[in-house]
CSV table of C-alpha atoms in Angstrom, one decimal:
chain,number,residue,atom,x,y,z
D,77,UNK,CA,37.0,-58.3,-7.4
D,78,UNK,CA,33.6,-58.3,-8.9
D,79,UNK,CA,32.0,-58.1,-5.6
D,80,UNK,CA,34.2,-54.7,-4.7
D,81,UNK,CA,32.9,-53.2,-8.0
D,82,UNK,CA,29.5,-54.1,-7.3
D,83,UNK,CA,29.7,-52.6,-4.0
D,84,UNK,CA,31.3,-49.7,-5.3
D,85,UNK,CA,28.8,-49.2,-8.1
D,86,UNK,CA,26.0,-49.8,-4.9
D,87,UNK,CA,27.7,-46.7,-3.5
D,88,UNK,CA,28.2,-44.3,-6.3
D,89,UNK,CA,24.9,-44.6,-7.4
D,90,UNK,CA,23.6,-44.2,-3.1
D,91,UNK,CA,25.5,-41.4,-3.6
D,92,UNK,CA,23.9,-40.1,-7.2
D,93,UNK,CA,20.6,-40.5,-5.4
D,94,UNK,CA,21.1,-38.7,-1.6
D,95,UNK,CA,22.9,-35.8,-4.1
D,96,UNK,CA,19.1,-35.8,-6.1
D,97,UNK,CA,17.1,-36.1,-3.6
D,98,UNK,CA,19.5,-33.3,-1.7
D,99,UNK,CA,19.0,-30.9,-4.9
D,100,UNK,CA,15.1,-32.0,-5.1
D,101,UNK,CA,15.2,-30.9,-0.8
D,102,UNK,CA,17.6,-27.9,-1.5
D,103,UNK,CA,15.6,-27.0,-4.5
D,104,UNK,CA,12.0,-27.4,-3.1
D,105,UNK,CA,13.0,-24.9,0.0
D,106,UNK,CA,15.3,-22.4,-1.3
D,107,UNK,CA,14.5,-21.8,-4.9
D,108,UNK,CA,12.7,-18.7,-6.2
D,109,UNK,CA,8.7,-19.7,-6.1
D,110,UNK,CA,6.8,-16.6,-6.6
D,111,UNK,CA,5.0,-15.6,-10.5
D,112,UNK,CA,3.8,-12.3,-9.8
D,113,UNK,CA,5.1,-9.4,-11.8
D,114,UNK,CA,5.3,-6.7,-9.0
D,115,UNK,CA,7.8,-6.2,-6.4
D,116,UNK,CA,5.7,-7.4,-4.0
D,117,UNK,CA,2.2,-9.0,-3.4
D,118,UNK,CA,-0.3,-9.1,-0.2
D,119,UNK,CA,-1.9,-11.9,1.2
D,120,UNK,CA,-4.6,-12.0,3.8
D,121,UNK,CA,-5.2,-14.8,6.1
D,122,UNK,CA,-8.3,-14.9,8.1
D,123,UNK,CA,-8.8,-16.2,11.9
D,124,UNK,CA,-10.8,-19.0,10.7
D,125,UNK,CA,-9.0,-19.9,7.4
D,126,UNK,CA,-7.7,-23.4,7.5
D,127,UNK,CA,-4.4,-24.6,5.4
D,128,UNK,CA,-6.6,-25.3,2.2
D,129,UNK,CA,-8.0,-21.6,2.2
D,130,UNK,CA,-3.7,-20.6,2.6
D,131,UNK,CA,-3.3,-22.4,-0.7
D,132,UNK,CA,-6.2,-20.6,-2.3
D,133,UNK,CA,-5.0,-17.5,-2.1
D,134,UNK,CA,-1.2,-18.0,-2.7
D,135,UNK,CA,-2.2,-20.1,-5.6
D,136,UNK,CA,-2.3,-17.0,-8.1
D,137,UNK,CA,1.1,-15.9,-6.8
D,138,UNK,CA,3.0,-19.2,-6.6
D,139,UNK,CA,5.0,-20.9,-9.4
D,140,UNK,CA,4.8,-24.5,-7.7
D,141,UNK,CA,2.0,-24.8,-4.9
D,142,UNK,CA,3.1,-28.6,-4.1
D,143,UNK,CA,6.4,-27.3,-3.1
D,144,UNK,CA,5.1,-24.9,-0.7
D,145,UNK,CA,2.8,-27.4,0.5
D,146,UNK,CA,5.6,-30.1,0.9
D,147,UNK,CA,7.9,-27.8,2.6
D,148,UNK,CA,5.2,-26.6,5.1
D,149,UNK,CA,4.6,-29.7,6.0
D,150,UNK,CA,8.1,-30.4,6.9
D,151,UNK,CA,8.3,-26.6,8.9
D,152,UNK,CA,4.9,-27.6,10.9
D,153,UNK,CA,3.0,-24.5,9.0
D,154,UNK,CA,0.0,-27.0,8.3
D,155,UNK,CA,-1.4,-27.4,11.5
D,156,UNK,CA,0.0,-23.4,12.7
D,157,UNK,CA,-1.8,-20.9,10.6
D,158,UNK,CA,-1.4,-17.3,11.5
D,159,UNK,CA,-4.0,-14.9,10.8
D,160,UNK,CA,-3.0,-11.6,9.4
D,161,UNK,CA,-1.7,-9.3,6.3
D,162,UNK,CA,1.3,-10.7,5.0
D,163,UNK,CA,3.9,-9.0,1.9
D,164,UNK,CA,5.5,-11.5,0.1
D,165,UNK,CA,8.3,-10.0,-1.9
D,166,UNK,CA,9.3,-10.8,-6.0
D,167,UNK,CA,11.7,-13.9,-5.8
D,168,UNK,CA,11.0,-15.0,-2.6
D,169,UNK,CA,12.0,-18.7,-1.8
D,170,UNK,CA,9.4,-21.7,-0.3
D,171,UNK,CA,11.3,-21.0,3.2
D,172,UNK,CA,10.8,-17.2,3.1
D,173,UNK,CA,7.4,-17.4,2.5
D,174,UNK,CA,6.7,-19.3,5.1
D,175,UNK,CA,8.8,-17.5,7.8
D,176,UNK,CA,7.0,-14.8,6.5
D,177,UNK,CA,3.3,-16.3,6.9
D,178,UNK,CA,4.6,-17.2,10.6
D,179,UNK,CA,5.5,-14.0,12.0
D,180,UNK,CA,6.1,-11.0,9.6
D,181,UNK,CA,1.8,-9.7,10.4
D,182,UNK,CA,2.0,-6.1,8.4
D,183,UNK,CA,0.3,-3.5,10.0
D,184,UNK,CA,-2.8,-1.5,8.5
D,185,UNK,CA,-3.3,2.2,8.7
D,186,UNK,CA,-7.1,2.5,9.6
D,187,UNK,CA,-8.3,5.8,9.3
D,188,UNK,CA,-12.2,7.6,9.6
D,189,UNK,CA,-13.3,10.7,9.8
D,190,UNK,CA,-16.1,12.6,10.9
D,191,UNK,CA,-19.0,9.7,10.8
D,192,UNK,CA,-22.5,10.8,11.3
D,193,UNK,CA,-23.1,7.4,13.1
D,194,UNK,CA,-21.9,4.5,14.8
D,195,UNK,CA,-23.2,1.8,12.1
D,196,UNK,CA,-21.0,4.6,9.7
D,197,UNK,CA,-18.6,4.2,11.4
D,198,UNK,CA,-18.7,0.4,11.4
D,199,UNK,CA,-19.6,0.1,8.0
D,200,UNK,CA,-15.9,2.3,7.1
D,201,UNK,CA,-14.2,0.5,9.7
D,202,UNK,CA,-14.4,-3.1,8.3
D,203,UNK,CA,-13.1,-1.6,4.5
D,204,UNK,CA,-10.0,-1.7,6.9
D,205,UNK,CA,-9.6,-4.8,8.9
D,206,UNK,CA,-11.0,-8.1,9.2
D,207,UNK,CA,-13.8,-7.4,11.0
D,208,UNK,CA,-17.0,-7.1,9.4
D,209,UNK,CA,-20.0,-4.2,10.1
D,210,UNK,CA,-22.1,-6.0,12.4
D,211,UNK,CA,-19.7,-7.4,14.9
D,212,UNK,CA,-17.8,-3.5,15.3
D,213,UNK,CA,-21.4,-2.3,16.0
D,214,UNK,CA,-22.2,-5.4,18.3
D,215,UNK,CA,-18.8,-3.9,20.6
D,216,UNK,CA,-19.5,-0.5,20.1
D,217,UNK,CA,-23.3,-0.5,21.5
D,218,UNK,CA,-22.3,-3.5,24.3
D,219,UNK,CA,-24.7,-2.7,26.9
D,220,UNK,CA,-22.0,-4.4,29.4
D,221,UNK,CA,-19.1,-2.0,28.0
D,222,UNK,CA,-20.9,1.0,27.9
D,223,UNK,CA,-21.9,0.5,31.6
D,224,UNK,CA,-18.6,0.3,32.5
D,225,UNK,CA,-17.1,3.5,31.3
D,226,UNK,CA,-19.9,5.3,31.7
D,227,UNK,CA,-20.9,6.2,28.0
D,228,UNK,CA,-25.0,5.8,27.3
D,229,UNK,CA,-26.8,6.5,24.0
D,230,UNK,CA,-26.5,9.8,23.8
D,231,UNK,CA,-22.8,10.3,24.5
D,232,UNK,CA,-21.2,6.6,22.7
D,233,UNK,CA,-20.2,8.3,19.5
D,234,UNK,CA,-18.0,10.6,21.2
D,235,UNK,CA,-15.5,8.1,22.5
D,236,UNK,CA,-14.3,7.5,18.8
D,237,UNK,CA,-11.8,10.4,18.0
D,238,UNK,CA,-11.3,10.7,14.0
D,239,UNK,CA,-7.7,10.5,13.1
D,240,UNK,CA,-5.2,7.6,11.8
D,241,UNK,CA,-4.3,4.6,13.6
D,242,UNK,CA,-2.0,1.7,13.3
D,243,UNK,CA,-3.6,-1.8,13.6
D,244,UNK,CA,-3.1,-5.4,12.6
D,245,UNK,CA,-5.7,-6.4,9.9
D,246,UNK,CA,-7.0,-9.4,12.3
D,247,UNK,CA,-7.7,-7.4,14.8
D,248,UNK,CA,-11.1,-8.0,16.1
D,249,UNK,CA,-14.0,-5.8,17.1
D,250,UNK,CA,-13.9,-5.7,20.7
D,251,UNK,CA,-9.8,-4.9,20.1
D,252,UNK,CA,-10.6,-2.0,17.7
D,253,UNK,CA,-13.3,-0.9,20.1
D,254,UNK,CA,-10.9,-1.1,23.3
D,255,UNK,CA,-8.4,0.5,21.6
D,256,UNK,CA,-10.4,3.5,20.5
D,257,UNK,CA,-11.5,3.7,24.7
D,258,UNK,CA,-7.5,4.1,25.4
D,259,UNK,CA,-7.1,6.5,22.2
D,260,UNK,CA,-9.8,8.5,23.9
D,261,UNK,CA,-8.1,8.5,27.5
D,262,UNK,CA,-5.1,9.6,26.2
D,263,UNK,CA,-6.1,12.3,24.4
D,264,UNK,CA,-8.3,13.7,27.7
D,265,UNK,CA,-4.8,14.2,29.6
D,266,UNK,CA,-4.3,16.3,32.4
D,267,UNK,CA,-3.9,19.6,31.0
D,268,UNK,CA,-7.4,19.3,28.4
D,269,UNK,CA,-9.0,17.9,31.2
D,270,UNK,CA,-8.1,21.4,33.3
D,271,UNK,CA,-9.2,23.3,30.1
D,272,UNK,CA,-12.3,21.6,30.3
D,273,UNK,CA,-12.8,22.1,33.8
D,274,UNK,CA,-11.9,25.6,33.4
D,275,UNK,CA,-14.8,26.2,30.9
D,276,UNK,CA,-17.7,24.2,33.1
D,277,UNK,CA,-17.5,21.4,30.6
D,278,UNK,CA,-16.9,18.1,30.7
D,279,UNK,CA,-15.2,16.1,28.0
D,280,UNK,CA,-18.4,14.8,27.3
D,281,UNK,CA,-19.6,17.8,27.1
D,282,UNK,CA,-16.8,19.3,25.2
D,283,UNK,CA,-17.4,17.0,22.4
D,284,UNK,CA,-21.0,17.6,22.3
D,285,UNK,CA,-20.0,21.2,21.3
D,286,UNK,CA,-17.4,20.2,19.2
D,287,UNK,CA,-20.0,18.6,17.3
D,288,UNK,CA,-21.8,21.7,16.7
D,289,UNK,CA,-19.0,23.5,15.6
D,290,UNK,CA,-18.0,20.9,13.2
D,291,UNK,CA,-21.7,21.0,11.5
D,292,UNK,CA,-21.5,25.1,11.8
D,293,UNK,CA,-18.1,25.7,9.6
D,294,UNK,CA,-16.3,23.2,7.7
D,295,UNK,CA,-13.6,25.9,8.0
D,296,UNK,CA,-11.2,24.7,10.2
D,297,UNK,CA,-9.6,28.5,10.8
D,298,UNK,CA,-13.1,29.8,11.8
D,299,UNK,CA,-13.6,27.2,14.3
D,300,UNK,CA,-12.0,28.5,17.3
D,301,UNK,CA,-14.4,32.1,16.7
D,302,UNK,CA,-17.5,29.9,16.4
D,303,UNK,CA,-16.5,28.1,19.4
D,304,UNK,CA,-16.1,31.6,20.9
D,305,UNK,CA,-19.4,32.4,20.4
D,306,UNK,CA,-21.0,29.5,21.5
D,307,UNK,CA,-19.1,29.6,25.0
D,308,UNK,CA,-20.6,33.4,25.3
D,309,UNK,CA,-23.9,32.0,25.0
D,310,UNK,CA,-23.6,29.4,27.7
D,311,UNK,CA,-21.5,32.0,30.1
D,312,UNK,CA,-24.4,33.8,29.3
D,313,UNK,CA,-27.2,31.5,29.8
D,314,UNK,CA,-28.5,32.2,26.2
D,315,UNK,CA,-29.7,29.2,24.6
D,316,UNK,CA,-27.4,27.8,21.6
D,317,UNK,CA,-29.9,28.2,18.5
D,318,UNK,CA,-27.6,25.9,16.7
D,319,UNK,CA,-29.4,25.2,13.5
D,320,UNK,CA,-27.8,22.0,12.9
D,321,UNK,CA,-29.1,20.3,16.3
D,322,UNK,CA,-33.0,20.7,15.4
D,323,UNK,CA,-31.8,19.0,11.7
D,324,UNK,CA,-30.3,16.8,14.4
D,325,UNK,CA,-33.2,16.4,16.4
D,326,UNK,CA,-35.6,15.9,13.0
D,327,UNK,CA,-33.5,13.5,11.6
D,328,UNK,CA,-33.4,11.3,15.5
D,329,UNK,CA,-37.3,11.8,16.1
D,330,UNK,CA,-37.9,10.7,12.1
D,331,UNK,CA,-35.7,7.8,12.0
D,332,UNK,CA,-34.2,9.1,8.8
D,333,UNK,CA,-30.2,9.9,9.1
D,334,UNK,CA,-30.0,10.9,5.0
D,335,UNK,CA,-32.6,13.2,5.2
D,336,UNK,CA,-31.1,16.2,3.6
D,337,UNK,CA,-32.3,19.4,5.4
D,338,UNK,CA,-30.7,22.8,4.4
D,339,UNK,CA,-33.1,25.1,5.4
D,340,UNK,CA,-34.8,25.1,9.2
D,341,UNK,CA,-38.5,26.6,9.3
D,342,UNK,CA,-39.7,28.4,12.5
D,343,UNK,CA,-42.1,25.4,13.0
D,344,UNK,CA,-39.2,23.2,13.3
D,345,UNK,CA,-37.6,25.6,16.4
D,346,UNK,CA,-40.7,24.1,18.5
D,347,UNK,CA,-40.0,20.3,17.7
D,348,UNK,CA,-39.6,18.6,21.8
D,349,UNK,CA,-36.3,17.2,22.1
D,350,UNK,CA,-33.4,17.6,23.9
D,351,UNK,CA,-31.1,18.3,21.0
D,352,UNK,CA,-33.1,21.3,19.8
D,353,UNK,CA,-30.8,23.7,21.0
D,354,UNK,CA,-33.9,26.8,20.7
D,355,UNK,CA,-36.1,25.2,23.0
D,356,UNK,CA,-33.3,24.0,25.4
D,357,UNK,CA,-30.3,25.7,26.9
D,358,UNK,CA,-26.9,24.4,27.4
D,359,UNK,CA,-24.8,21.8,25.5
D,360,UNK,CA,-26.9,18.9,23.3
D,361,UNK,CA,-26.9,15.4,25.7
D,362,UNK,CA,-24.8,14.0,23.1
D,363,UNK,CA,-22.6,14.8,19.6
D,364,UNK,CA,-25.0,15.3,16.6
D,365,UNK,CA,-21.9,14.2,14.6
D,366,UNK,CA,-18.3,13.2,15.2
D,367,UNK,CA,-16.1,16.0,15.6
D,368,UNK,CA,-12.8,16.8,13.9
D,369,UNK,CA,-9.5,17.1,16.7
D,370,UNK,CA,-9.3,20.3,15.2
D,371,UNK,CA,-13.3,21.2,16.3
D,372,UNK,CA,-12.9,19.9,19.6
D,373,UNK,CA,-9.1,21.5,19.9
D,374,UNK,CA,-11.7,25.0,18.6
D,375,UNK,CA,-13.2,24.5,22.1
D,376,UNK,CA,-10.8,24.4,24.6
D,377,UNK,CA,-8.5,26.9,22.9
D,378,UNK,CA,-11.7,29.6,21.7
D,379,UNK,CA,-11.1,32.5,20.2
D,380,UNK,CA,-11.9,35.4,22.6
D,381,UNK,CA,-14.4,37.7,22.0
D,382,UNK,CA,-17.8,39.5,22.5
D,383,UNK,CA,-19.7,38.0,19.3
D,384,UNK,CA,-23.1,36.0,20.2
D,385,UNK,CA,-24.4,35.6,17.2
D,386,UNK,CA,-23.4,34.7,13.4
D,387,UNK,CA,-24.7,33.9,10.0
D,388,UNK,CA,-23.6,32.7,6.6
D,389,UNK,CA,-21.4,35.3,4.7
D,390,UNK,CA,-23.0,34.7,0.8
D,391,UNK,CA,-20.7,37.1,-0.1
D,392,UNK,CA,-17.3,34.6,1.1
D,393,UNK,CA,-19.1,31.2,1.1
D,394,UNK,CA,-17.7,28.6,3.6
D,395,UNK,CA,-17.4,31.5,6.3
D,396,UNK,CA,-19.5,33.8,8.5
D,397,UNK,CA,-20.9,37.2,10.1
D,398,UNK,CA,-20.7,37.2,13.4
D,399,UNK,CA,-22.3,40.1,15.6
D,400,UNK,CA,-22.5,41.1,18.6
D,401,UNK,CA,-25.7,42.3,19.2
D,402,UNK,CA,-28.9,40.6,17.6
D,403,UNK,CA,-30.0,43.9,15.9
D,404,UNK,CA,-26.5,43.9,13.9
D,405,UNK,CA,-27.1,39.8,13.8
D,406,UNK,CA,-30.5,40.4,11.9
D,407,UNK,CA,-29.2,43.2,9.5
D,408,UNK,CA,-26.6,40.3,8.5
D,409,UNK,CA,-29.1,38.0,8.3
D,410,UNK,CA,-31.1,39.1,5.6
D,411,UNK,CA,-28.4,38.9,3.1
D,412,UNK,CA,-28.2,34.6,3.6
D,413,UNK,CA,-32.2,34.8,4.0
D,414,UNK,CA,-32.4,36.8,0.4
D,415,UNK,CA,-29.5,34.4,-1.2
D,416,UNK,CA,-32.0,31.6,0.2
D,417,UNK,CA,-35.1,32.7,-1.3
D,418,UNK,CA,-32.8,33.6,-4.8
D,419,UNK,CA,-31.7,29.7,-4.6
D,420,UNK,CA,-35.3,28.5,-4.1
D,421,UNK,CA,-33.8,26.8,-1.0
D,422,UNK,CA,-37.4,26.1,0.7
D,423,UNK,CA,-36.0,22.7,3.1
């Protein structure tokens, strides 16, 4: 008799203890373990973080680490760390998090705009994903890449088309760099490409314009006329005079990108370089700037007219004169010469 309550005891209390360790199991995976106050919090995980570094950054978010820990140990999370952007959301549970650390990556909107320069571009690139500054420029000047799609010094920043993308925040920089070739194949389709063709311009080439227009107007309704103009001049086989190349051109020859030029003297017009468009006709070997969509859109689809010249209007500042013959072009001009002389603009 003493022996069945003994044995009974034996099991009641077995039992007390599997139902306790149970809750402690039950509790440790599917209780509420978050702290933080908003709806939801982001973590980022790097390629090379190991499980410690995980900790480190859910510590400020988690109300018991050593459950987390003990629970992704028992889910193999330890030795499988997943690099990305992750959301946790308010109330999640040791479990969620984890299946959310696994495979719920959050994608990044990465987004630039008209850079001046590749290491610019670089530099706003990396605010954005993983990568740092050095390793995007490292892809984008690849000697081996830029053999093989036939981009060179001049023409490399034109392959990179200012807009908004969708990426994961781990992406590396050869992967932001190969997807910006693709974005840049896609856009050339079939029917640009005729327009192209049917203005004597490459893509290349169409860019590097674009990039004139994009320095002439920051007026995105005037650049399909400046475009228009510009096209004249090269149907015509009158030389660009685009102001902002020979700023271009002093800036490349100086080594100095932030100099800050506003006014181009008639000693600059005979500086020897390719990009100064008054002492060499047709299209600059290469974009002075990136250009907009909407600049580069400005030349395929240009406005069509007789105007070969323009000038600053003073009188409606952002826009322009434009003229069709140079005598009209220099009665124009001497309004924005007089404004510059008023403004003591001397460089």
């Amino acid at each position: 008799m003493n022996l069945k309550k003994v044995l009974w005891a034996t099991a009641i209390l077995g039992l007390l203890i599997c139902g306790f360790i149970a809750y402690q199991i039950y509790s440790a995976i599917f209780s509420p373990n978050t702290q933080f106050n908003n709806t939801e919090a982001f973590v980022f995980i790097k390629s090379d973080d190991t499980f410690s570094d995980v900790k480190n950054s859910l510590e400020p978010l988690l109300k018991d680490l050593s459950t987390f820990e003990a629970v992704a140990q028992r889910k193999g999370y330890i030795n499988n760390i997943k690099a990305g952007k992750y959301a946790l959301k308010k109330g999640m549970n040791n479990n969620e998090i984890i299946n959310t650390l696994r495979s719920a990556n959050v994608p990044v909107d990465v987004s630039f705009n008209n850079q001046e320069s590749l290491a610019l571009l670089a530099g706003r690139v990396s605010e954005q994903i993983e990568a740092d500054s050095l390793s995007l420029l490292q892809a984008f000047n690849d000697p081996g890449f830029l053999n093989e799609t036939k981009f060179d010094e001049d023409s490399k920043l034109g392959m990179y088309l200012p807009n908004t993308y969708e990426f994961f925040w781990n992406t590396s920089a050869e992967s932001f760099r190969d997807r910006m070739l693709k974005e840049y194949q896609r856009y050339w389709n079939e029917e640009r490409l005729q327009k192209a063709k049917n203005l004597g311009l490459t893509p290349a080439q169409v860019i590097s314009l674009a990039a004139v227009v994009q320095k002439e107007t920051a007026k995105v309704d005037e650049r399909p006329r400046v475009a228009g103009v510009y096209l004249n001049r090269i149907r015509k086989g009158i030389p660009l005079q685009a102001d902002p190349t020979v700023i271009f051109a002093i800036k490349k020859q100086t080594g100095n990108y932030d100099t800050i030029i506003k006014r181009v003297l008639y000693r600059d017009l005979e500086m020897d370089s390719p990009y100064n468009t008054y002492k060499y006709g047709g299209v600059p070997p290469g974009p002075i700037t990136m250009p907009d969509i909407s600049s580069i859109e400005a030349v395929l689809n240009p406005e069509k007219h007789e105007y070969l010249y323009f000038v600053a209007d003073v009188s409606n500042f952002g826009y322009h004169m434009f003229a069709k013959t140079l005598a009209q072009h220099n009665r124009n001009k001497v309004q924005y010469i007089q404004w510059l002389n008023s403004q003591k603009v001397l460089r």
